C-alpha cells in the first residue's frame, strides 16, 4: 500500500485555481502494475484493456505509457475508441475491438488498421467480405462463449464456424479468446468449467493461440494464461480478486476542495430531504464534488472522506455537485475554504468507496468524470 502517489498531496494553494478537485494519476505505478502482471503471466504476454478511456484515466496517456513499457496489444470495447487511439500508437501496436464489427463498418475498420474481435458467424462473414473487397488478408481475434452468454460464438455454432472458416482463407486469426465471468472469485466453480470448455474449443481449433485471462484470471494460475492475458482493472490499481489482499499498486488519488464550513446546533437538518439531523452541535464542511463527479448518491449517509487520517462521514444526501461531511472530530480551523480532503488515497481505497456505494471498483473508476483537474505523474 505504500506508494509515492499516496504520500503526494496536491498543494493546497492550487485549489485556489478553481478546480473542484484533483485526480492524480500515477503513470509510474501503472507501469509497475503492468510489469507485475507481465511477470505473473510470463512466458505468456500481457495485453492492456484500455476501454472506456482506460477505465476513466485517459486512454491516450495510459496506452502510450504502457507501449513504452513493452505492451503491444490493446483492447478497447468500441470502434470509435479504436479510431481515436489508432493514430496515437505506433503501427506495431495492435488495437482490438471487443464488441467487434458494427453493420457497415468493416471497410473503415480494415483501412484504419483496427482488429475486430469476431463474436458471431455474421461478424466473420462481414470481415471475410472486407478481405474480398480489399483483396488482402485481414487480422482478427475469434471469441468463443465458454459460459458467460454475453459475446462470442456459442457452442452450437462451432461446427458452422469451422465450415465457414475454411472458406475465409484471407481472414487471419491472431488469437482465439473467451472471457471469464467469475474470475474475481477464486473459489468459483465457474472458472474451472469455463477453462474446461476453453480446452474443448482448443481441441476443435488447435491452430490458434489462446487469449483468456482478465485481471482475476491472471491470478488463477498458469493454466488460465494462454498466450496473451487481458488485464484491465489490475493495471489501474483495482483488486483483481475479491476478499484477498490487493497485490497491485494504487494508481489514482482523489482530493476534493472544501467550499464552505459552518457550525450548526443540535437538531439541524442537512441536505436534500433532510435525511440527516444533527444529534449535537456539529461542524460541517461542504466539498465540491457530487454524484455528477462519480461519487454515487448511494454514498449518502454511508461514505466518508479523510483528513489527516481522520474519517469524516458524509452526512445527508450526496448532491449533484457537492457533499456535506461532519468534521467535528478534527481540530477547529483545520479545514477551511479551499482545503483539500482525501476521497481516494492512503486511507480509502477504490474498493472501500465501492463497498460503501454498493457497487464495484470498476464503476467508481469509470465514473470519476471530467470536472477534476487531472495531474499525471
Ligand atoms: C473488460 C474486459 C477485460 C478486462 O477485465 P478486468 O476484470 O478489468 O481485468 C478483459 N476481457 C474482456 C472481454 C473485457 O470485457
Short mmCIF file of C-alpha atoms and ligand atoms in Angstrom, two decimals:
data_model
loop_
_atom_site.label_atom_id
_atom_site.label_comp_id
_atom_site.label_asym_id
_atom_site.label_seq_id
_atom_site.Cartn_x
_atom_site.Cartn_y
_atom_site.Cartn_z
CA UNK A 1 0.00 0.00 0.00
CA UNK A 2 2.91 2.39 0.38
CA UNK A 3 3.49 4.17 -2.87
CA UNK A 4 4.60 7.58 -3.93
CA UNK A 5 1.12 8.61 -5.02
CA UNK A 6 -0.30 8.06 -1.59
CA UNK A 7 2.13 10.42 0.06
CA UNK A 8 1.71 13.06 -2.56
CA UNK A 9 -0.97 15.64 -1.98
CA UNK A 10 -1.57 18.36 -4.50
CA UNK A 11 -0.55 21.71 -2.98
CA UNK A 12 -3.49 23.16 -1.14
CA UNK A 13 -2.89 26.58 -2.72
CA UNK A 14 -3.56 25.06 -6.12
CA UNK A 15 -7.17 24.55 -5.02
CA UNK A 16 -7.48 28.30 -5.47
CA UNK A 17 -7.06 27.83 -9.22
CA UNK A 18 -10.73 26.94 -9.26
CA UNK A 19 -10.72 23.18 -9.72
CA UNK A 20 -13.26 21.25 -7.68
CA UNK A 21 -10.74 18.54 -7.04
CA UNK A 22 -7.54 16.90 -8.14
CA UNK A 23 -7.40 13.49 -9.72
CA UNK A 24 -3.78 12.39 -9.52
CA UNK A 25 -2.84 9.54 -11.85
CA UNK A 26 0.49 7.87 -11.17
CA UNK A 27 1.77 6.62 -14.52
CA UNK A 28 4.81 5.12 -12.79
CA UNK A 29 2.57 2.93 -10.65
CA UNK A 30 0.60 1.99 -13.77
CA UNK A 31 3.81 0.87 -15.48
CA UNK A 32 4.89 -1.13 -12.42
CA UNK A 33 1.49 -2.82 -12.32
CA UNK A 34 1.89 -3.74 -15.99
CA UNK A 35 5.32 -5.18 -15.29
CA UNK A 36 3.98 -7.15 -12.35
CA UNK A 37 1.16 -8.63 -14.44
CA UNK A 38 3.60 -9.40 -17.29
CA UNK A 39 5.88 -11.25 -14.88
CA UNK A 40 2.89 -13.14 -13.44
CA UNK A 41 1.82 -14.47 -16.86
CA UNK A 42 5.28 -14.98 -18.44
CA UNK A 43 6.07 -16.65 -20.80
CA UNK A 44 2.62 -15.55 -21.98
CA UNK A 45 2.28 -11.87 -22.84
CA UNK A 46 0.11 -9.25 -21.19
CA UNK A 47 -2.17 -7.00 -23.21
CA UNK A 48 -3.79 -3.90 -21.72
CA UNK A 49 -7.54 -3.32 -21.65
CA UNK A 50 -7.96 0.43 -22.20
CA UNK A 51 -11.70 0.54 -22.94
CA UNK A 52 -13.86 3.35 -21.54
CA UNK A 53 -10.95 5.79 -21.75
CA UNK A 54 -8.69 3.41 -19.83
CA UNK A 55 -11.32 2.98 -17.10
CA UNK A 56 -11.64 6.75 -16.92
CA UNK A 57 -7.94 7.51 -16.51
CA UNK A 58 -7.18 8.68 -20.05
CA UNK A 59 -6.61 6.07 -22.78
CA UNK A 60 -4.06 8.17 -24.62
CA UNK A 61 -1.72 8.72 -21.66
CA UNK A 62 -2.22 5.19 -20.37
CA UNK A 63 -1.69 3.43 -23.71
CA UNK A 64 1.41 5.47 -24.55
CA UNK A 65 2.94 4.76 -21.16
CA UNK A 66 2.26 1.04 -21.46
CA UNK A 67 3.64 0.99 -25.01
CA UNK A 68 6.89 2.44 -23.62
CA UNK A 69 6.93 -0.47 -21.19
CA UNK A 70 6.60 -3.08 -23.90
CA UNK A 71 2.85 -3.53 -24.27
CA UNK A 72 1.88 -4.22 -27.91
CA UNK A 73 -1.73 -5.42 -27.54
CA UNK A 74 -4.50 -3.02 -26.59
CA UNK A 75 -8.19 -3.84 -26.17
CA UNK A 76 -10.99 -1.30 -26.40
CA UNK A 77 -14.72 -2.06 -26.43
CA UNK A 78 -15.93 0.09 -29.29
CA UNK A 79 -14.81 1.02 -32.77
CA UNK A 80 -14.83 4.78 -32.00
CA UNK A 81 -12.39 4.20 -29.16
CA UNK A 82 -10.06 2.33 -31.52
CA UNK A 83 -10.30 5.07 -34.13
CA UNK A 84 -9.25 7.67 -31.58
CA UNK A 85 -6.38 5.61 -30.24
CA UNK A 86 -5.01 4.34 -33.56
CA UNK A 87 -3.11 7.48 -34.67
CA UNK A 88 -1.58 7.85 -31.20
CA UNK A 89 0.11 4.45 -31.17
CA UNK A 90 2.80 3.16 -33.46
CA UNK A 91 1.71 0.61 -36.12
CA UNK A 92 3.37 -2.31 -34.33
CA UNK A 93 0.78 -1.97 -31.52
CA UNK A 94 -2.39 -3.93 -32.25
CA UNK A 95 -5.73 -2.42 -31.25
CA UNK A 96 -8.56 -4.92 -30.77
CA UNK A 97 -12.25 -4.02 -30.54
CA UNK A 98 -14.01 -6.33 -28.08
CA UNK A 99 -17.51 -5.67 -29.40
CA UNK A 100 -16.25 -6.39 -32.90
CA UNK A 101 -17.78 -5.05 -36.07
CA UNK A 102 -20.91 -2.96 -36.42
CA UNK A 103 -23.03 -3.29 -39.56
CA UNK A 104 -21.26 -1.45 -42.37
CA UNK A 105 -18.01 -0.52 -40.60
CA UNK A 106 -15.81 -3.34 -41.89
CA UNK A 107 -14.03 -1.21 -44.53
CA UNK A 108 -13.19 1.71 -42.17
CA UNK A 109 -12.05 -0.86 -39.63
CA UNK A 110 -9.79 -2.62 -42.15
CA UNK A 111 -8.45 0.59 -43.64
CA UNK A 112 -7.89 2.03 -40.16
CA UNK A 113 -5.66 -0.90 -39.19
CA UNK A 114 -8.03 -1.90 -36.39
CA UNK A 115 -8.53 -5.55 -35.47
CA UNK A 116 -12.07 -6.67 -34.66
CA UNK A 117 -12.93 -9.41 -32.20
CA UNK A 118 -15.23 -11.67 -34.21
CA UNK A 119 -18.08 -12.67 -31.91
CA UNK A 120 -20.51 -14.35 -34.29
CA UNK A 121 -20.82 -16.05 -37.66
CA UNK A 122 -22.30 -12.83 -39.03
CA UNK A 123 -19.29 -10.80 -37.98
CA UNK A 124 -16.99 -13.43 -39.53
CA UNK A 125 -18.83 -13.23 -42.86
CA UNK A 126 -18.72 -9.46 -42.71
CA UNK A 127 -14.94 -9.49 -42.16
CA UNK A 128 -14.49 -12.07 -44.92
CA UNK A 129 -16.39 -9.76 -47.28
CA UNK A 130 -13.92 -6.99 -46.41
CA UNK A 131 -10.98 -9.25 -47.33
CA UNK A 132 -12.65 -9.95 -50.70
CA UNK A 133 -13.40 -6.28 -51.28
CA UNK A 134 -9.88 -5.11 -50.39
CA UNK A 135 -8.21 -8.23 -51.86
CA UNK A 136 -5.91 -8.65 -48.90
CA UNK A 137 -5.52 -10.61 -45.70
CA UNK A 138 -7.09 -9.07 -42.59
CA UNK A 139 -6.34 -9.98 -38.98
CA UNK A 140 -8.99 -10.83 -36.37
CA UNK A 141 -9.46 -12.30 -32.93
CA UNK A 142 -12.10 -15.01 -32.66
CA UNK A 143 -14.19 -15.03 -29.49
CA UNK A 144 -15.95 -18.11 -28.09
CA UNK A 145 -18.64 -18.13 -25.45
CA UNK A 146 -17.46 -20.56 -22.77
CA UNK A 147 -20.31 -19.89 -20.36
CA UNK A 148 -20.98 -16.19 -19.90
CA UNK A 149 -23.67 -15.85 -22.60
CA UNK A 150 -22.57 -12.35 -23.47
CA UNK A 151 -20.31 -12.23 -26.52
CA UNK A 152 -18.66 -14.88 -28.67
CA UNK A 153 -19.55 -17.85 -30.83
CA UNK A 154 -21.82 -20.17 -28.82
CA UNK A 155 -21.09 -23.93 -28.66
CA UNK A 156 -23.89 -24.83 -31.08
CA UNK A 157 -22.36 -22.62 -33.78
CA UNK A 158 -18.88 -24.11 -33.61
CA UNK A 159 -19.41 -26.67 -36.37
CA UNK A 160 -20.75 -24.00 -38.71
CA UNK A 161 -17.88 -21.72 -37.73
CA UNK A 162 -15.38 -24.40 -38.64
CA UNK A 163 -17.01 -24.80 -42.07
CA UNK A 164 -17.13 -21.04 -42.74
CA UNK A 165 -13.51 -20.57 -41.65
CA UNK A 166 -12.44 -22.96 -44.42
CA UNK A 167 -13.87 -20.52 -46.95
CA UNK A 168 -12.25 -17.48 -45.29
CA UNK A 169 -8.59 -18.08 -46.05
CA UNK A 170 -7.89 -14.35 -46.09
CA UNK A 171 -9.06 -13.85 -42.50
CA UNK A 172 -6.03 -14.31 -40.31
CA UNK A 173 -6.91 -15.36 -36.76
CA UNK A 174 -4.30 -13.93 -34.36
CA UNK A 175 -5.85 -15.33 -31.19
CA UNK A 176 -8.95 -17.12 -30.05
CA UNK A 177 -10.35 -15.66 -26.88
CA UNK A 178 -13.01 -16.12 -24.25
CA UNK A 179 -13.94 -14.21 -21.10
CA UNK A 180 -14.29 -15.42 -17.52
CA UNK A 181 -17.49 -14.45 -15.72
CA UNK A 182 -16.35 -15.09 -12.13
CA UNK A 183 -12.57 -14.69 -12.19
CA UNK A 184 -12.59 -12.25 -9.25
CA UNK A 185 -13.95 -15.11 -7.10
CA UNK A 186 -11.02 -17.51 -6.90
CA UNK A 187 -13.25 -20.19 -5.35
CA UNK A 188 -15.95 -20.14 -8.01
CA UNK A 189 -16.60 -23.43 -9.83
CA UNK A 190 -17.42 -21.46 -12.93
CA UNK A 191 -13.72 -20.71 -13.50
CA UNK A 192 -12.78 -24.38 -13.89
CA UNK A 193 -15.86 -25.03 -16.02
CA UNK A 194 -15.01 -22.22 -18.40
CA UNK A 195 -11.38 -23.37 -18.58
CA UNK A 196 -12.52 -26.90 -19.46
CA UNK A 197 -14.78 -25.50 -22.17
CA UNK A 198 -11.88 -23.40 -23.49
CA UNK A 199 -9.81 -26.59 -23.73
CA UNK A 200 -12.60 -28.26 -25.75
CA UNK A 201 -12.58 -25.27 -28.11
CA UNK A 202 -8.78 -25.54 -28.37
CA UNK A 203 -9.13 -29.21 -29.40
CA UNK A 204 -11.51 -28.21 -32.18
CA UNK A 205 -9.32 -25.28 -33.30
CA UNK A 206 -5.78 -26.39 -32.43
CA UNK A 207 -4.12 -23.92 -34.78
CA UNK A 208 -4.99 -20.79 -32.77
CA UNK A 209 -3.27 -19.21 -29.74
CA UNK A 210 -5.40 -18.61 -26.64
CA UNK A 211 -6.24 -15.25 -25.03
CA UNK A 212 -8.29 -15.86 -21.91
CA UNK A 213 -7.45 -14.24 -18.55
CA UNK A 214 -8.68 -10.84 -17.34
CA UNK A 215 -7.19 -9.38 -14.12
CA UNK A 216 -8.77 -12.02 -11.91
CA UNK A 217 -7.77 -14.76 -14.36
CA UNK A 218 -4.11 -13.73 -14.20
CA UNK A 219 -4.13 -14.73 -10.51
CA UNK A 220 -5.94 -18.05 -11.04
CA UNK A 221 -2.71 -19.75 -12.14
CA UNK A 222 -0.76 -20.70 -15.27
CA UNK A 223 -3.45 -22.85 -16.79
CA UNK A 224 -5.51 -19.68 -17.34
CA UNK A 225 -2.81 -17.65 -19.05
CA UNK A 226 -2.84 -18.98 -22.63
CA UNK A 227 -0.61 -16.94 -24.94
CA UNK A 228 -1.99 -13.49 -24.10
CA UNK A 229 -3.70 -12.19 -20.94
CA UNK A 230 -6.07 -9.20 -20.97
CA UNK A 231 -5.97 -7.38 -17.62
CA UNK A 232 -7.82 -4.11 -17.10
CA UNK A 233 -8.72 -3.16 -13.51
CA UNK A 234 -5.47 -4.51 -12.01
CA UNK A 235 -3.43 -2.15 -14.19
CA UNK A 236 -5.29 0.73 -12.61
CA UNK A 237 -4.74 -0.49 -9.07
CA UNK A 238 -8.08 -2.25 -8.54
CA UNK A 239 -8.11 -5.51 -6.62
CA UNK A 240 -8.12 -8.46 -9.06
CA UNK A 241 -9.50 -10.93 -6.53
CA UNK A 242 -12.31 -10.17 -4.09
CA UNK A 243 -11.60 -10.81 -0.43
CA UNK A 244 -7.82 -11.14 -0.86
CA UNK A 245 -5.05 -8.59 -0.21
CA UNK A 246 -4.62 -6.44 -3.30
CA UNK A 247 -1.22 -7.15 -4.90
CA UNK A 248 -1.42 -4.09 -7.17
CA UNK A 249 -0.14 -0.57 -6.51
CA UNK A 250 -2.73 2.21 -6.32
CA UNK A 251 -2.71 4.45 -9.39
CA UNK A 252 -5.29 7.09 -8.53
CA UNK A 253 -5.63 9.57 -5.75
CA UNK A 254 -8.54 11.97 -5.48
CA UNK A 255 -8.55 15.13 -3.35
CA UNK A 256 -11.58 17.40 -3.31
CA UNK A 257 -11.75 21.05 -2.21
CA UNK A 258 -13.81 22.40 0.66
CA UNK A 259 -16.19 25.16 -0.47
CA UNK A 260 -17.67 26.20 2.87
CA UNK A 261 -17.64 25.25 6.55
CA UNK A 262 -20.19 26.00 9.28
CA UNK A 263 -21.08 25.07 12.84
CA UNK A 264 -24.70 24.13 13.44
CA UNK A 265 -26.62 23.36 16.66
CA UNK A 266 -28.19 20.04 17.60
CA UNK A 267 -31.36 19.31 15.64
CA UNK A 268 -30.19 20.87 12.36
CA UNK A 269 -31.28 19.26 9.10
CA UNK A 270 -28.60 18.57 6.49
CA UNK A 271 -29.08 18.19 2.73
CA UNK A 272 -31.92 17.29 0.36
CA UNK A 273 -34.85 15.60 2.01
CA UNK A 274 -33.39 16.28 5.47
CA UNK A 275 -32.25 12.66 5.74
CA UNK A 276 -29.74 13.66 8.41
CA UNK A 277 -30.42 15.69 11.54
CA UNK A 278 -27.54 16.60 13.84
CA UNK A 279 -27.63 14.99 17.28
CA UNK A 280 -25.34 17.62 18.83
CA UNK A 281 -23.52 20.77 17.86
CA UNK A 282 -21.69 19.80 14.69
CA UNK A 283 -19.03 21.30 12.47
CA UNK A 284 -19.80 20.70 8.80
CA UNK A 285 -17.77 21.11 5.62
CA UNK A 286 -19.25 21.11 2.15
CA UNK A 287 -16.93 19.72 -0.53
CA UNK A 288 -17.02 20.47 -4.24
CA UNK A 289 -17.88 17.09 -5.77
CA UNK A 290 -21.06 15.11 -6.03
CA UNK A 291 -22.75 12.39 -7.98
CA UNK A 292 -22.02 14.22 -11.25
CA UNK A 293 -18.35 13.71 -10.36
CA UNK A 294 -18.74 9.99 -9.90
CA UNK A 295 -19.41 9.86 -6.16
CA UNK A 296 -22.69 7.93 -6.28
CA UNK A 297 -25.78 9.09 -4.45
CA UNK A 298 -25.79 5.72 -2.73
CA UNK A 299 -22.89 7.07 -0.59
CA UNK A 300 -25.42 9.33 1.16
CA UNK A 301 -25.09 8.90 4.95
CA UNK A 302 -22.71 5.97 4.31
CA UNK A 303 -19.49 7.14 2.67
CA UNK A 304 -16.67 9.23 4.09
CA UNK A 305 -13.68 11.36 3.20
CA UNK A 306 -10.45 11.71 5.16
CA UNK A 307 -8.23 14.46 6.52
CA UNK A 308 -5.01 13.77 8.46
CA UNK A 309 -6.10 10.14 8.65
CA UNK A 310 -9.37 11.06 10.37
CA UNK A 311 -12.59 9.66 8.93
CA UNK A 312 -15.12 12.38 8.12
CA UNK A 313 -18.54 10.82 7.48
CA UNK A 314 -20.79 12.06 4.71
CA UNK A 315 -23.96 13.41 6.28
CA UNK A 316 -27.19 13.87 4.38
CA UNK A 317 -27.65 13.13 0.73
CA UNK A 318 -24.93 13.39 -1.88
CA UNK A 319 -25.93 16.28 -4.18
CA UNK A 320 -25.07 16.60 -7.86
CA UNK A 321 -22.11 18.90 -7.25
CA UNK A 322 -21.42 18.79 -3.52
CA UNK A 323 -21.35 16.63 -0.43
CA UNK A 324 -21.53 17.68 3.21
CA UNK A 325 -19.28 15.95 5.73
CA UNK A 326 -19.09 16.05 9.53
CA UNK A 327 -15.67 17.45 10.50
CA UNK A 328 -16.34 17.74 14.25
CA UNK A 329 -13.58 15.27 15.13
CA UNK A 330 -10.89 17.46 13.55
CA UNK A 331 -9.27 20.34 15.43
CA UNK A 332 -11.26 23.50 14.90
CA UNK A 333 -9.98 25.53 11.96
CA UNK A 334 -8.13 22.55 10.41
CA UNK A 335 -10.34 22.69 7.32
CA UNK A 336 -11.41 25.90 5.62
CA UNK A 337 -12.31 27.34 2.25
CA UNK A 338 -10.05 25.70 -0.36
CA UNK A 339 -8.64 22.96 1.90
CA UNK A 340 -8.45 19.53 0.34
CA UNK A 341 -9.90 16.32 1.72
CA UNK A 342 -8.94 12.83 0.57
CA UNK A 343 -11.60 10.82 -1.25
CA UNK A 344 -9.25 8.16 -2.66
CA UNK A 345 -5.76 7.72 -1.21
CA UNK A 346 -3.88 6.07 1.64
CA UNK A 347 -6.92 6.00 3.93
CA UNK A 348 -9.58 4.99 1.46
CA UNK A 349 -9.18 2.60 -1.47
CA UNK A 350 -11.34 2.28 -4.56
CA UNK A 351 -12.79 -0.89 -3.05
CA UNK A 352 -13.71 0.99 0.17
CA UNK A 353 -15.68 3.61 -1.75
CA UNK A 354 -17.25 0.93 -3.95
CA UNK A 355 -18.35 -1.08 -0.92
CA UNK A 356 -19.92 1.99 0.75
CA UNK A 357 -21.68 2.83 -2.52
CA UNK A 358 -22.91 -0.73 -3.03
CA UNK A 359 -21.02 -1.19 -6.28
CA UNK A 360 -17.65 -2.34 -7.67
CA UNK A 361 -14.33 -0.54 -8.13
CA UNK A 362 -14.84 -0.58 -11.93
CA UNK A 363 -17.95 1.58 -11.68
CA UNK A 364 -16.30 4.08 -9.32
CA UNK A 365 -13.21 4.38 -11.53
CA UNK A 366 -15.04 4.74 -14.85
CA UNK A 367 -17.43 7.27 -13.32
CA UNK A 368 -14.93 9.78 -11.97
CA UNK A 369 -15.88 12.29 -14.63
CA UNK A 370 -14.16 15.25 -16.16
CA UNK A 371 -14.54 18.11 -13.70
CA UNK A 372 -11.49 17.27 -11.64
CA UNK A 373 -8.16 18.75 -12.56
CA UNK A 374 -6.02 15.84 -13.71
CA UNK A 375 -2.43 15.60 -12.61
CA UNK A 376 -0.35 12.94 -14.36
CA UNK A 377 2.80 11.95 -12.54
C1 LIG B 1 -13.29 -5.53 -19.55
C2 LIG B 1 -12.75 -6.79 -20.10
C3 LIG B 1 -11.49 -7.28 -19.70
C4 LIG B 1 -10.71 -6.68 -18.55
O1 LIG B 1 -11.29 -7.13 -17.36
P1 LIG B 1 -10.70 -6.75 -15.92
O2 LIG B 1 -11.56 -7.52 -14.99
O3 LIG B 1 -10.83 -5.29 -15.78
O4 LIG B 1 -9.28 -7.19 -15.92
C5 LIG B 1 -10.97 -8.38 -20.36
N1 LIG B 1 -11.67 -9.00 -21.34
C6 LIG B 1 -12.90 -8.58 -21.72
C7 LIG B 1 -13.62 -9.32 -22.78
C8 LIG B 1 -13.48 -7.48 -21.11
O5 LIG B 1 -14.71 -7.10 -21.47
#
